[in-house]
mmCIF file of C-alpha atoms in Angstrom:
data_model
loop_
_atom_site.group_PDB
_atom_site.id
_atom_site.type_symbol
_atom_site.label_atom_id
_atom_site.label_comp_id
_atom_site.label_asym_id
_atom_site.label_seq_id
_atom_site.Cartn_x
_atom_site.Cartn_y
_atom_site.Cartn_z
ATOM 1 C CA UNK A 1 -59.114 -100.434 -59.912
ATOM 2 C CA UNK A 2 -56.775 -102.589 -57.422
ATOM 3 C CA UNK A 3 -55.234 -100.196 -54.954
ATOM 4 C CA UNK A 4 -53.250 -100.636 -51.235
ATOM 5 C CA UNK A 5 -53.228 -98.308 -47.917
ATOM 6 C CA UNK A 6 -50.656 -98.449 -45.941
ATOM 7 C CA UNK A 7 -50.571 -96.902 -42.633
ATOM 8 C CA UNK A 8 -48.216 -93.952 -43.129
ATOM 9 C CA UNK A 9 -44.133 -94.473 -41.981
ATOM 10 C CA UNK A 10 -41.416 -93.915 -40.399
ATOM 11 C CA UNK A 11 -42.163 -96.080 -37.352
ATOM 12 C CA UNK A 12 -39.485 -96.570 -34.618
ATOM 13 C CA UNK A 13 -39.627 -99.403 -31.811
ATOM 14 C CA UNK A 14 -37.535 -100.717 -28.995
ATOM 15 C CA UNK A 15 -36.528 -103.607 -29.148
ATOM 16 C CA UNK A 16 -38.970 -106.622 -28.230
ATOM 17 C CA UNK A 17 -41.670 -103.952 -28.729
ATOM 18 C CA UNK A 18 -44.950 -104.902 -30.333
ATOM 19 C CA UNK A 19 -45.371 -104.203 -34.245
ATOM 20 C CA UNK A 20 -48.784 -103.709 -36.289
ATOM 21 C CA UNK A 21 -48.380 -101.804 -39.401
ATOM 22 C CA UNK A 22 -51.783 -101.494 -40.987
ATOM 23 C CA UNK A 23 -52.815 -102.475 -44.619
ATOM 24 C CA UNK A 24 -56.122 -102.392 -46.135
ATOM 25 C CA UNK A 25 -56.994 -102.639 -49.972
ATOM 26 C CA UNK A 26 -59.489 -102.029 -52.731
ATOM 27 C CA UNK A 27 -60.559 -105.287 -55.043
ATOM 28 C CA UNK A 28 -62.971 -106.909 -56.923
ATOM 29 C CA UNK A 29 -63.104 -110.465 -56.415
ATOM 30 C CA UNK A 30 -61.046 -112.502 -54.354
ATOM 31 C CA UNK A 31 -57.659 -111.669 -54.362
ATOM 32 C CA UNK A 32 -53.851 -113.026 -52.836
ATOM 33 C CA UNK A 33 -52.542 -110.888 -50.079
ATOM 34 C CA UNK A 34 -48.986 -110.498 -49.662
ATOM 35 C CA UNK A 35 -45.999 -108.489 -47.481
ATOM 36 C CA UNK A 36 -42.694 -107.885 -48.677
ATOM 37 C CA UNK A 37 -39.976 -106.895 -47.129
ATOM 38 C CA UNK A 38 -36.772 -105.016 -48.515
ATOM 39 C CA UNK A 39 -33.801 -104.756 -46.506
ATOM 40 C CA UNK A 40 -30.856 -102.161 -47.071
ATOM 41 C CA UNK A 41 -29.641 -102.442 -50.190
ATOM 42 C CA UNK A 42 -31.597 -105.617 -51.215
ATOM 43 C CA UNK A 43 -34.273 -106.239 -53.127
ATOM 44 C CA UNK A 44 -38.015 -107.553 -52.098
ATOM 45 C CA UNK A 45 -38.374 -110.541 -50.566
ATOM 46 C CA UNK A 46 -41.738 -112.619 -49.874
ATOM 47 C CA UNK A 47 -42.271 -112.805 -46.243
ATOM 48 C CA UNK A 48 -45.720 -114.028 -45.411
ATOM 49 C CA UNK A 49 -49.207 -114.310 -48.116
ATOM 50 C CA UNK A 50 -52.699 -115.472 -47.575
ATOM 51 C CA UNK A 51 -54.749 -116.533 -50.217
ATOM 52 C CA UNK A 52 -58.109 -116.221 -49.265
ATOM 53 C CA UNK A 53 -60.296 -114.908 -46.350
ATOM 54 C CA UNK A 54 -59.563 -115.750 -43.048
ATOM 55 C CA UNK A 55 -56.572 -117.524 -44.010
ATOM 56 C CA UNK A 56 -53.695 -116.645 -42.025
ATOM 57 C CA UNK A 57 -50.204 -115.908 -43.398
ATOM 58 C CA UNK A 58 -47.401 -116.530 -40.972
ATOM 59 C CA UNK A 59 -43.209 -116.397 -40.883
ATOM 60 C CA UNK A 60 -40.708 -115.254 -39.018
ATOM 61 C CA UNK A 61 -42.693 -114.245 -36.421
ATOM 62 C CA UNK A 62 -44.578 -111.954 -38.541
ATOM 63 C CA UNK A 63 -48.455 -112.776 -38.526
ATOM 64 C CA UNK A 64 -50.953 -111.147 -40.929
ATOM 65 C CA UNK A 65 -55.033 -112.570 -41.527
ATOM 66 C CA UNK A 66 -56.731 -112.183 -44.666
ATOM 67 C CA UNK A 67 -60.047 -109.703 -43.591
ATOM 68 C CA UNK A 68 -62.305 -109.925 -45.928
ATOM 69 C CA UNK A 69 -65.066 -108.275 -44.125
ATOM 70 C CA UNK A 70 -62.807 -104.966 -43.374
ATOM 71 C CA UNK A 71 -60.713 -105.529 -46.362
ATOM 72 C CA UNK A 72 -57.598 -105.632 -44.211
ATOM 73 C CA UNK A 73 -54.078 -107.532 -44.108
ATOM 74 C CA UNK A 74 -52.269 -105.777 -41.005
ATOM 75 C CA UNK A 75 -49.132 -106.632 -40.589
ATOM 76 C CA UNK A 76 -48.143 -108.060 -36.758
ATOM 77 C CA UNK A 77 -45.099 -109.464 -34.793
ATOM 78 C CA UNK A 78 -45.215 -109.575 -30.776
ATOM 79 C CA UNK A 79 -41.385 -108.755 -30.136
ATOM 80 C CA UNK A 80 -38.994 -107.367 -32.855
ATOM 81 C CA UNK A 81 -35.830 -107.279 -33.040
ATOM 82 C CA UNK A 82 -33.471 -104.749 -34.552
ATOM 83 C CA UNK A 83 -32.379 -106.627 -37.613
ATOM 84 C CA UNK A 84 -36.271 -106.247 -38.270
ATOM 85 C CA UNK A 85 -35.170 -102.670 -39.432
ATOM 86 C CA UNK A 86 -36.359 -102.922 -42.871
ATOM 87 C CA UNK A 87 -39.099 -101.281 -45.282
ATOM 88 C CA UNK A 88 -42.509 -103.536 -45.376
ATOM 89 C CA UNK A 89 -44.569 -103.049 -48.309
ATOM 90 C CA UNK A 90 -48.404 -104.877 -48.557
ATOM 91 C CA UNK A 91 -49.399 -106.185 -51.671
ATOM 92 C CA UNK A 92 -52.356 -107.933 -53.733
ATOM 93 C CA UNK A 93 -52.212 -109.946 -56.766
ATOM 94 C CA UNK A 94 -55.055 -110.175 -58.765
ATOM 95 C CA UNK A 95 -54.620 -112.518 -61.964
ATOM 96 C CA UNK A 96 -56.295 -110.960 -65.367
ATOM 97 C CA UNK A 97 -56.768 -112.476 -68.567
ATOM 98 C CA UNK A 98 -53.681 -110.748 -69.672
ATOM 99 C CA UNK A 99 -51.045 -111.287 -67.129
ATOM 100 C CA UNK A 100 -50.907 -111.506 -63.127
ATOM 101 C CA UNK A 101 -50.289 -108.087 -61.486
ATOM 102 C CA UNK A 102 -48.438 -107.233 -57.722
ATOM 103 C CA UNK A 103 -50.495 -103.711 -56.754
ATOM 104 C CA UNK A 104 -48.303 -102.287 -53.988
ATOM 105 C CA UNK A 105 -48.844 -100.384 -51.296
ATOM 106 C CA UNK A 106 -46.280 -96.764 -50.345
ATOM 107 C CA UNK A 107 -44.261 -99.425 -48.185
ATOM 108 C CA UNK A 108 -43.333 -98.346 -44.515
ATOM 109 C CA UNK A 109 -40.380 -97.981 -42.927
ATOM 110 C CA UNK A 110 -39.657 -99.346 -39.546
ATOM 111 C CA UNK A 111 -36.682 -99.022 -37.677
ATOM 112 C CA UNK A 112 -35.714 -100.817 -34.579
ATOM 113 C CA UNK A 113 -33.213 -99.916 -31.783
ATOM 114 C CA UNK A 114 -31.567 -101.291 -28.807
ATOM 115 C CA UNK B 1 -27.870 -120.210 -57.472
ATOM 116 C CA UNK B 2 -31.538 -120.066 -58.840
ATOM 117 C CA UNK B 3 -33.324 -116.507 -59.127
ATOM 118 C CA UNK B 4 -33.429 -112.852 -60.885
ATOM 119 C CA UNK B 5 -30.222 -111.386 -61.960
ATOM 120 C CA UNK B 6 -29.906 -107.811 -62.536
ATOM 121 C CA UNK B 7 -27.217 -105.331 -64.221
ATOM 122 C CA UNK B 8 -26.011 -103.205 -63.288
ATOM 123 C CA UNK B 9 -26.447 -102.497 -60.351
ATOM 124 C CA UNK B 10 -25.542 -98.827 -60.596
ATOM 125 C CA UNK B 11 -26.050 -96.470 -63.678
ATOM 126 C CA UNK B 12 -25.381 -92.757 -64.359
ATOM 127 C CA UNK B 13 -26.636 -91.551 -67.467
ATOM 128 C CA UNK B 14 -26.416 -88.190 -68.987
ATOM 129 C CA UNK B 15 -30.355 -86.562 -70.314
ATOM 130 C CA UNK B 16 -31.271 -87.930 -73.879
ATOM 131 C CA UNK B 17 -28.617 -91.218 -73.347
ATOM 132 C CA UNK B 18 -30.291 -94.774 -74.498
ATOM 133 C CA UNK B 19 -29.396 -97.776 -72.421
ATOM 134 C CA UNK B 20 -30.727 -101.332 -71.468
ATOM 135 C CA UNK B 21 -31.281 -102.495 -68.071
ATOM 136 C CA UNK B 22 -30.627 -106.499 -68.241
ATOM 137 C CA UNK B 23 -33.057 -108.802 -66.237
ATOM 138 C CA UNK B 24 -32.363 -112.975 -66.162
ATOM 139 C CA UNK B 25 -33.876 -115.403 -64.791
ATOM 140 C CA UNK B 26 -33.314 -119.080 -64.685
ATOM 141 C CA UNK B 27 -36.135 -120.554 -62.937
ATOM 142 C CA UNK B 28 -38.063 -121.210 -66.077
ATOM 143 C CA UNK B 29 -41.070 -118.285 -64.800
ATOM 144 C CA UNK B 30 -43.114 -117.658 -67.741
ATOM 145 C CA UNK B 31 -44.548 -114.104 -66.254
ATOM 146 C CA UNK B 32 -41.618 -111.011 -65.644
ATOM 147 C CA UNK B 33 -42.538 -107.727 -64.717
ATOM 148 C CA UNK B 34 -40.159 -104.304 -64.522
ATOM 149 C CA UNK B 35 -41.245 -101.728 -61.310
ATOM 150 C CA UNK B 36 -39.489 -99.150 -60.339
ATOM 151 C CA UNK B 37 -39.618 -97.634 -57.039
ATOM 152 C CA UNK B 38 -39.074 -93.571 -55.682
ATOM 153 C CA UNK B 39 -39.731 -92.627 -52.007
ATOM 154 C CA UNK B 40 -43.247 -92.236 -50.970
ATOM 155 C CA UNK B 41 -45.054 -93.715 -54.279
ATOM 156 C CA UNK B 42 -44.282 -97.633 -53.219
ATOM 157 C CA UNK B 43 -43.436 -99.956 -56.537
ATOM 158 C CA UNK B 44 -45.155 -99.145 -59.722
ATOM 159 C CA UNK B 45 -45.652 -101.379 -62.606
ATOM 160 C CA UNK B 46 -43.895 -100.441 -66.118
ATOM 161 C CA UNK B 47 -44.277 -103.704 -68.310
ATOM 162 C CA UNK B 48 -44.704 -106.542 -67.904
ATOM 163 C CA UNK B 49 -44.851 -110.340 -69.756
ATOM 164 C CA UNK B 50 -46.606 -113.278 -69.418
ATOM 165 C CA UNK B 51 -44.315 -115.360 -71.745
ATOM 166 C CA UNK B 52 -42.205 -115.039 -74.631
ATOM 167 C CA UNK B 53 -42.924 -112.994 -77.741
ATOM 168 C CA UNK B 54 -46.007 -111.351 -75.420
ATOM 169 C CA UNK B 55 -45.397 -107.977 -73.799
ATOM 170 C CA UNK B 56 -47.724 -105.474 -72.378
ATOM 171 C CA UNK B 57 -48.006 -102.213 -70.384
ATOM 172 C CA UNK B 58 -48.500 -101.347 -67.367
ATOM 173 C CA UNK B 59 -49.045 -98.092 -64.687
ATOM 174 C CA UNK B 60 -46.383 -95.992 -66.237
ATOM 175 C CA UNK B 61 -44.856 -97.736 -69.256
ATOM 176 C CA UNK B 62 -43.906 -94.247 -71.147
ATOM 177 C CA UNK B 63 -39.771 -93.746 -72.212
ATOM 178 C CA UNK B 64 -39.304 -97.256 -71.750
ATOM 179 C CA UNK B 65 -39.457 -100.323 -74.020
ATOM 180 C CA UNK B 66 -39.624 -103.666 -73.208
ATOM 181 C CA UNK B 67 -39.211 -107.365 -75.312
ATOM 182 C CA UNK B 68 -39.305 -111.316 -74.358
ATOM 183 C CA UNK B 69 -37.845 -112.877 -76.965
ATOM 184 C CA UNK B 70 -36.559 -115.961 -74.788
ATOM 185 C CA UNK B 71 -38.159 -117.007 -71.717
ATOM 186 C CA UNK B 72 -35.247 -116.211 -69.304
ATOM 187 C CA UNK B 73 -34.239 -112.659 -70.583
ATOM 188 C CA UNK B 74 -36.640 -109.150 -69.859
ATOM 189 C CA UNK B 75 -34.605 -106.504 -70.817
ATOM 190 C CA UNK B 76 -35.937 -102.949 -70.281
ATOM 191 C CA UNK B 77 -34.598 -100.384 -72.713
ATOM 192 C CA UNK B 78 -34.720 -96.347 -71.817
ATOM 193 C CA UNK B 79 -34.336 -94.767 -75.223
ATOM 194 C CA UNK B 80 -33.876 -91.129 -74.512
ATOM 195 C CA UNK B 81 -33.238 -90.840 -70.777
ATOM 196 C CA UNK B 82 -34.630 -88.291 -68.593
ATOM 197 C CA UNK B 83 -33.875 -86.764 -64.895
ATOM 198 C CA UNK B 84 -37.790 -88.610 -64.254
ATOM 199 C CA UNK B 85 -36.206 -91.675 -64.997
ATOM 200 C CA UNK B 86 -34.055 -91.640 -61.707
ATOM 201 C CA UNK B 87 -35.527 -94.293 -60.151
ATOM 202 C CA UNK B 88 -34.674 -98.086 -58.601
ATOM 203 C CA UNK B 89 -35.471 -100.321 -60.637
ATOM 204 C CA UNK B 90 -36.621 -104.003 -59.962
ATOM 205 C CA UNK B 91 -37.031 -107.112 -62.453
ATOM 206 C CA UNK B 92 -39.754 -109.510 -60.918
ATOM 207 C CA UNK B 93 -40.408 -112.954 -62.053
ATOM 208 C CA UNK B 94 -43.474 -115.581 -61.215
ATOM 209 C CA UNK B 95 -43.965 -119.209 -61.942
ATOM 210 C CA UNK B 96 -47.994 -119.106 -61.547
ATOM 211 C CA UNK B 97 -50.668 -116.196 -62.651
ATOM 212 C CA UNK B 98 -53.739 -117.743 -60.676
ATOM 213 C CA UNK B 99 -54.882 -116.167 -57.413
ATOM 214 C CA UNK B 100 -52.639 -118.203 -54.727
ATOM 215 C CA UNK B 101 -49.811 -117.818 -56.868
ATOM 216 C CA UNK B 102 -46.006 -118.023 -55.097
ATOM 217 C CA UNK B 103 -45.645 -114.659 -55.436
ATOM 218 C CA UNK B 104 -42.862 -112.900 -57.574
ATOM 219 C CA UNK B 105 -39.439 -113.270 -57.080
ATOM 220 C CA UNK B 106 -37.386 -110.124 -56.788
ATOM 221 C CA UNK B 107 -33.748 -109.103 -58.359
ATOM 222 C CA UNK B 108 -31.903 -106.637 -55.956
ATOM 223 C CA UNK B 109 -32.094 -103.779 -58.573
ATOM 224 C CA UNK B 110 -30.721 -101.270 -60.318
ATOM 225 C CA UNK B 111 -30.281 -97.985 -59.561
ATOM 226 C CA UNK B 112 -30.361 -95.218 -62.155
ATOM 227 C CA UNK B 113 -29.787 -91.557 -62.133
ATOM 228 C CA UNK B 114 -30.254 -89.415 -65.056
ATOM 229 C CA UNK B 115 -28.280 -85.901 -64.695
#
């Protein structure tokens, strides 16, 4: 079946430190690649998706590239900021005949200070 | 202001107490999906719909029960609660259910606790 590894949380930066928070997934076929993120309180919200390999997702920022070959989606930004506190959670969708699923990774926490 | 609505947004509920959780949406997305979410185990699917009158099940569907009968409204019913149940809960909407979709849209949940 689908699944999603994330690297394991909490993760704590500085300020204008670098971010990568790993993601790699099991699939058949050729699915959409997607992070979320969930600020306090809030619900999910899209941030960045790539649809197919090599195909590079981008916002905020935030960078991620559709790996095929090592079945990877990390997650990247080259300076964060502390409102980038937040949980991140990777995520493919793989349409079936009966309805379009989201398979989510654990999610990771990162937390950014001053 | 277009999106997923959710209510409540807070719930306590005493063990063996039935109540609905009430998902809208108003951006005329034929698929909805329920998840609910506890630390460490990510977002897991409960039901989901892919348009009205059509329901199905998904990763952990059981002590909940789901219907579409209008294409805005997903309302997820728990009929005999359980401390298990404590959970957030999120309502998800999508317009498209090919590969390259937009992705789901997200209400800002409910949270439940069963005591």
């Amino acid at each position: 079946g689908n699944s999603v590894t994330q690297m394991e949380g909490p993760v704590t930066l500085s300020e204008e430190a670098f971010l990568t928070i790993n993601c790699t997934y099991t699939a058949t076929g050729y699915p959409s690649l997607f992070w979320y993120v969930q600020y306090p309180g809030e619900g999910l919200q899209l941030l960045l998706k790539a649809t197919k390999a090599d195909d590079k997702g981008s916002n905020k920022g935030f960078e991620a590239t559709y790996r095929k070959e090592t079945t990877s989606f990390h997650l990247e930004k080259g300076s964060v900021q502390v409102s980038d506190s937040a949980v991140y959670f990777c995520a493919l969708l793989r349409g079936e005949t009966s309805g379009s699923r989201l398979t989510f990774g654990e999610g990771t926490q990162l937390t950014v200070n001053p | 202001n277009a999106g997923v609505t959710q209510t409540p947004k807070f719930q306590v509920l005493k063990t063996g107490q039935s109540m609905t959780l009430q998902c809208a949406q108003d951006m005329n997305h034929e698929y909805m999906s329920w998840y609910r979410q506890d630390p460490g185990m990510g977002l897991r699917l409960i039901h989901y719909s892919v348009g009205a009158g059509i329901t199905d099940q998904g990763e952990v569907p059981n002590g909940y029960n789901v219907s579409r009968s209008t294409t805005e409204d997903f309302p997820l019913r728990l009929l005999s609660a359980a401390p298990s149940q404590t959970s957030v809960y999120f309502c998800a909407s999508s317009y498209s259910i090919v590969a390259g979709g937009s992705g789901y849209t997200f209400g800002s949940g409910t949270r439940l606790t069963v005591v």
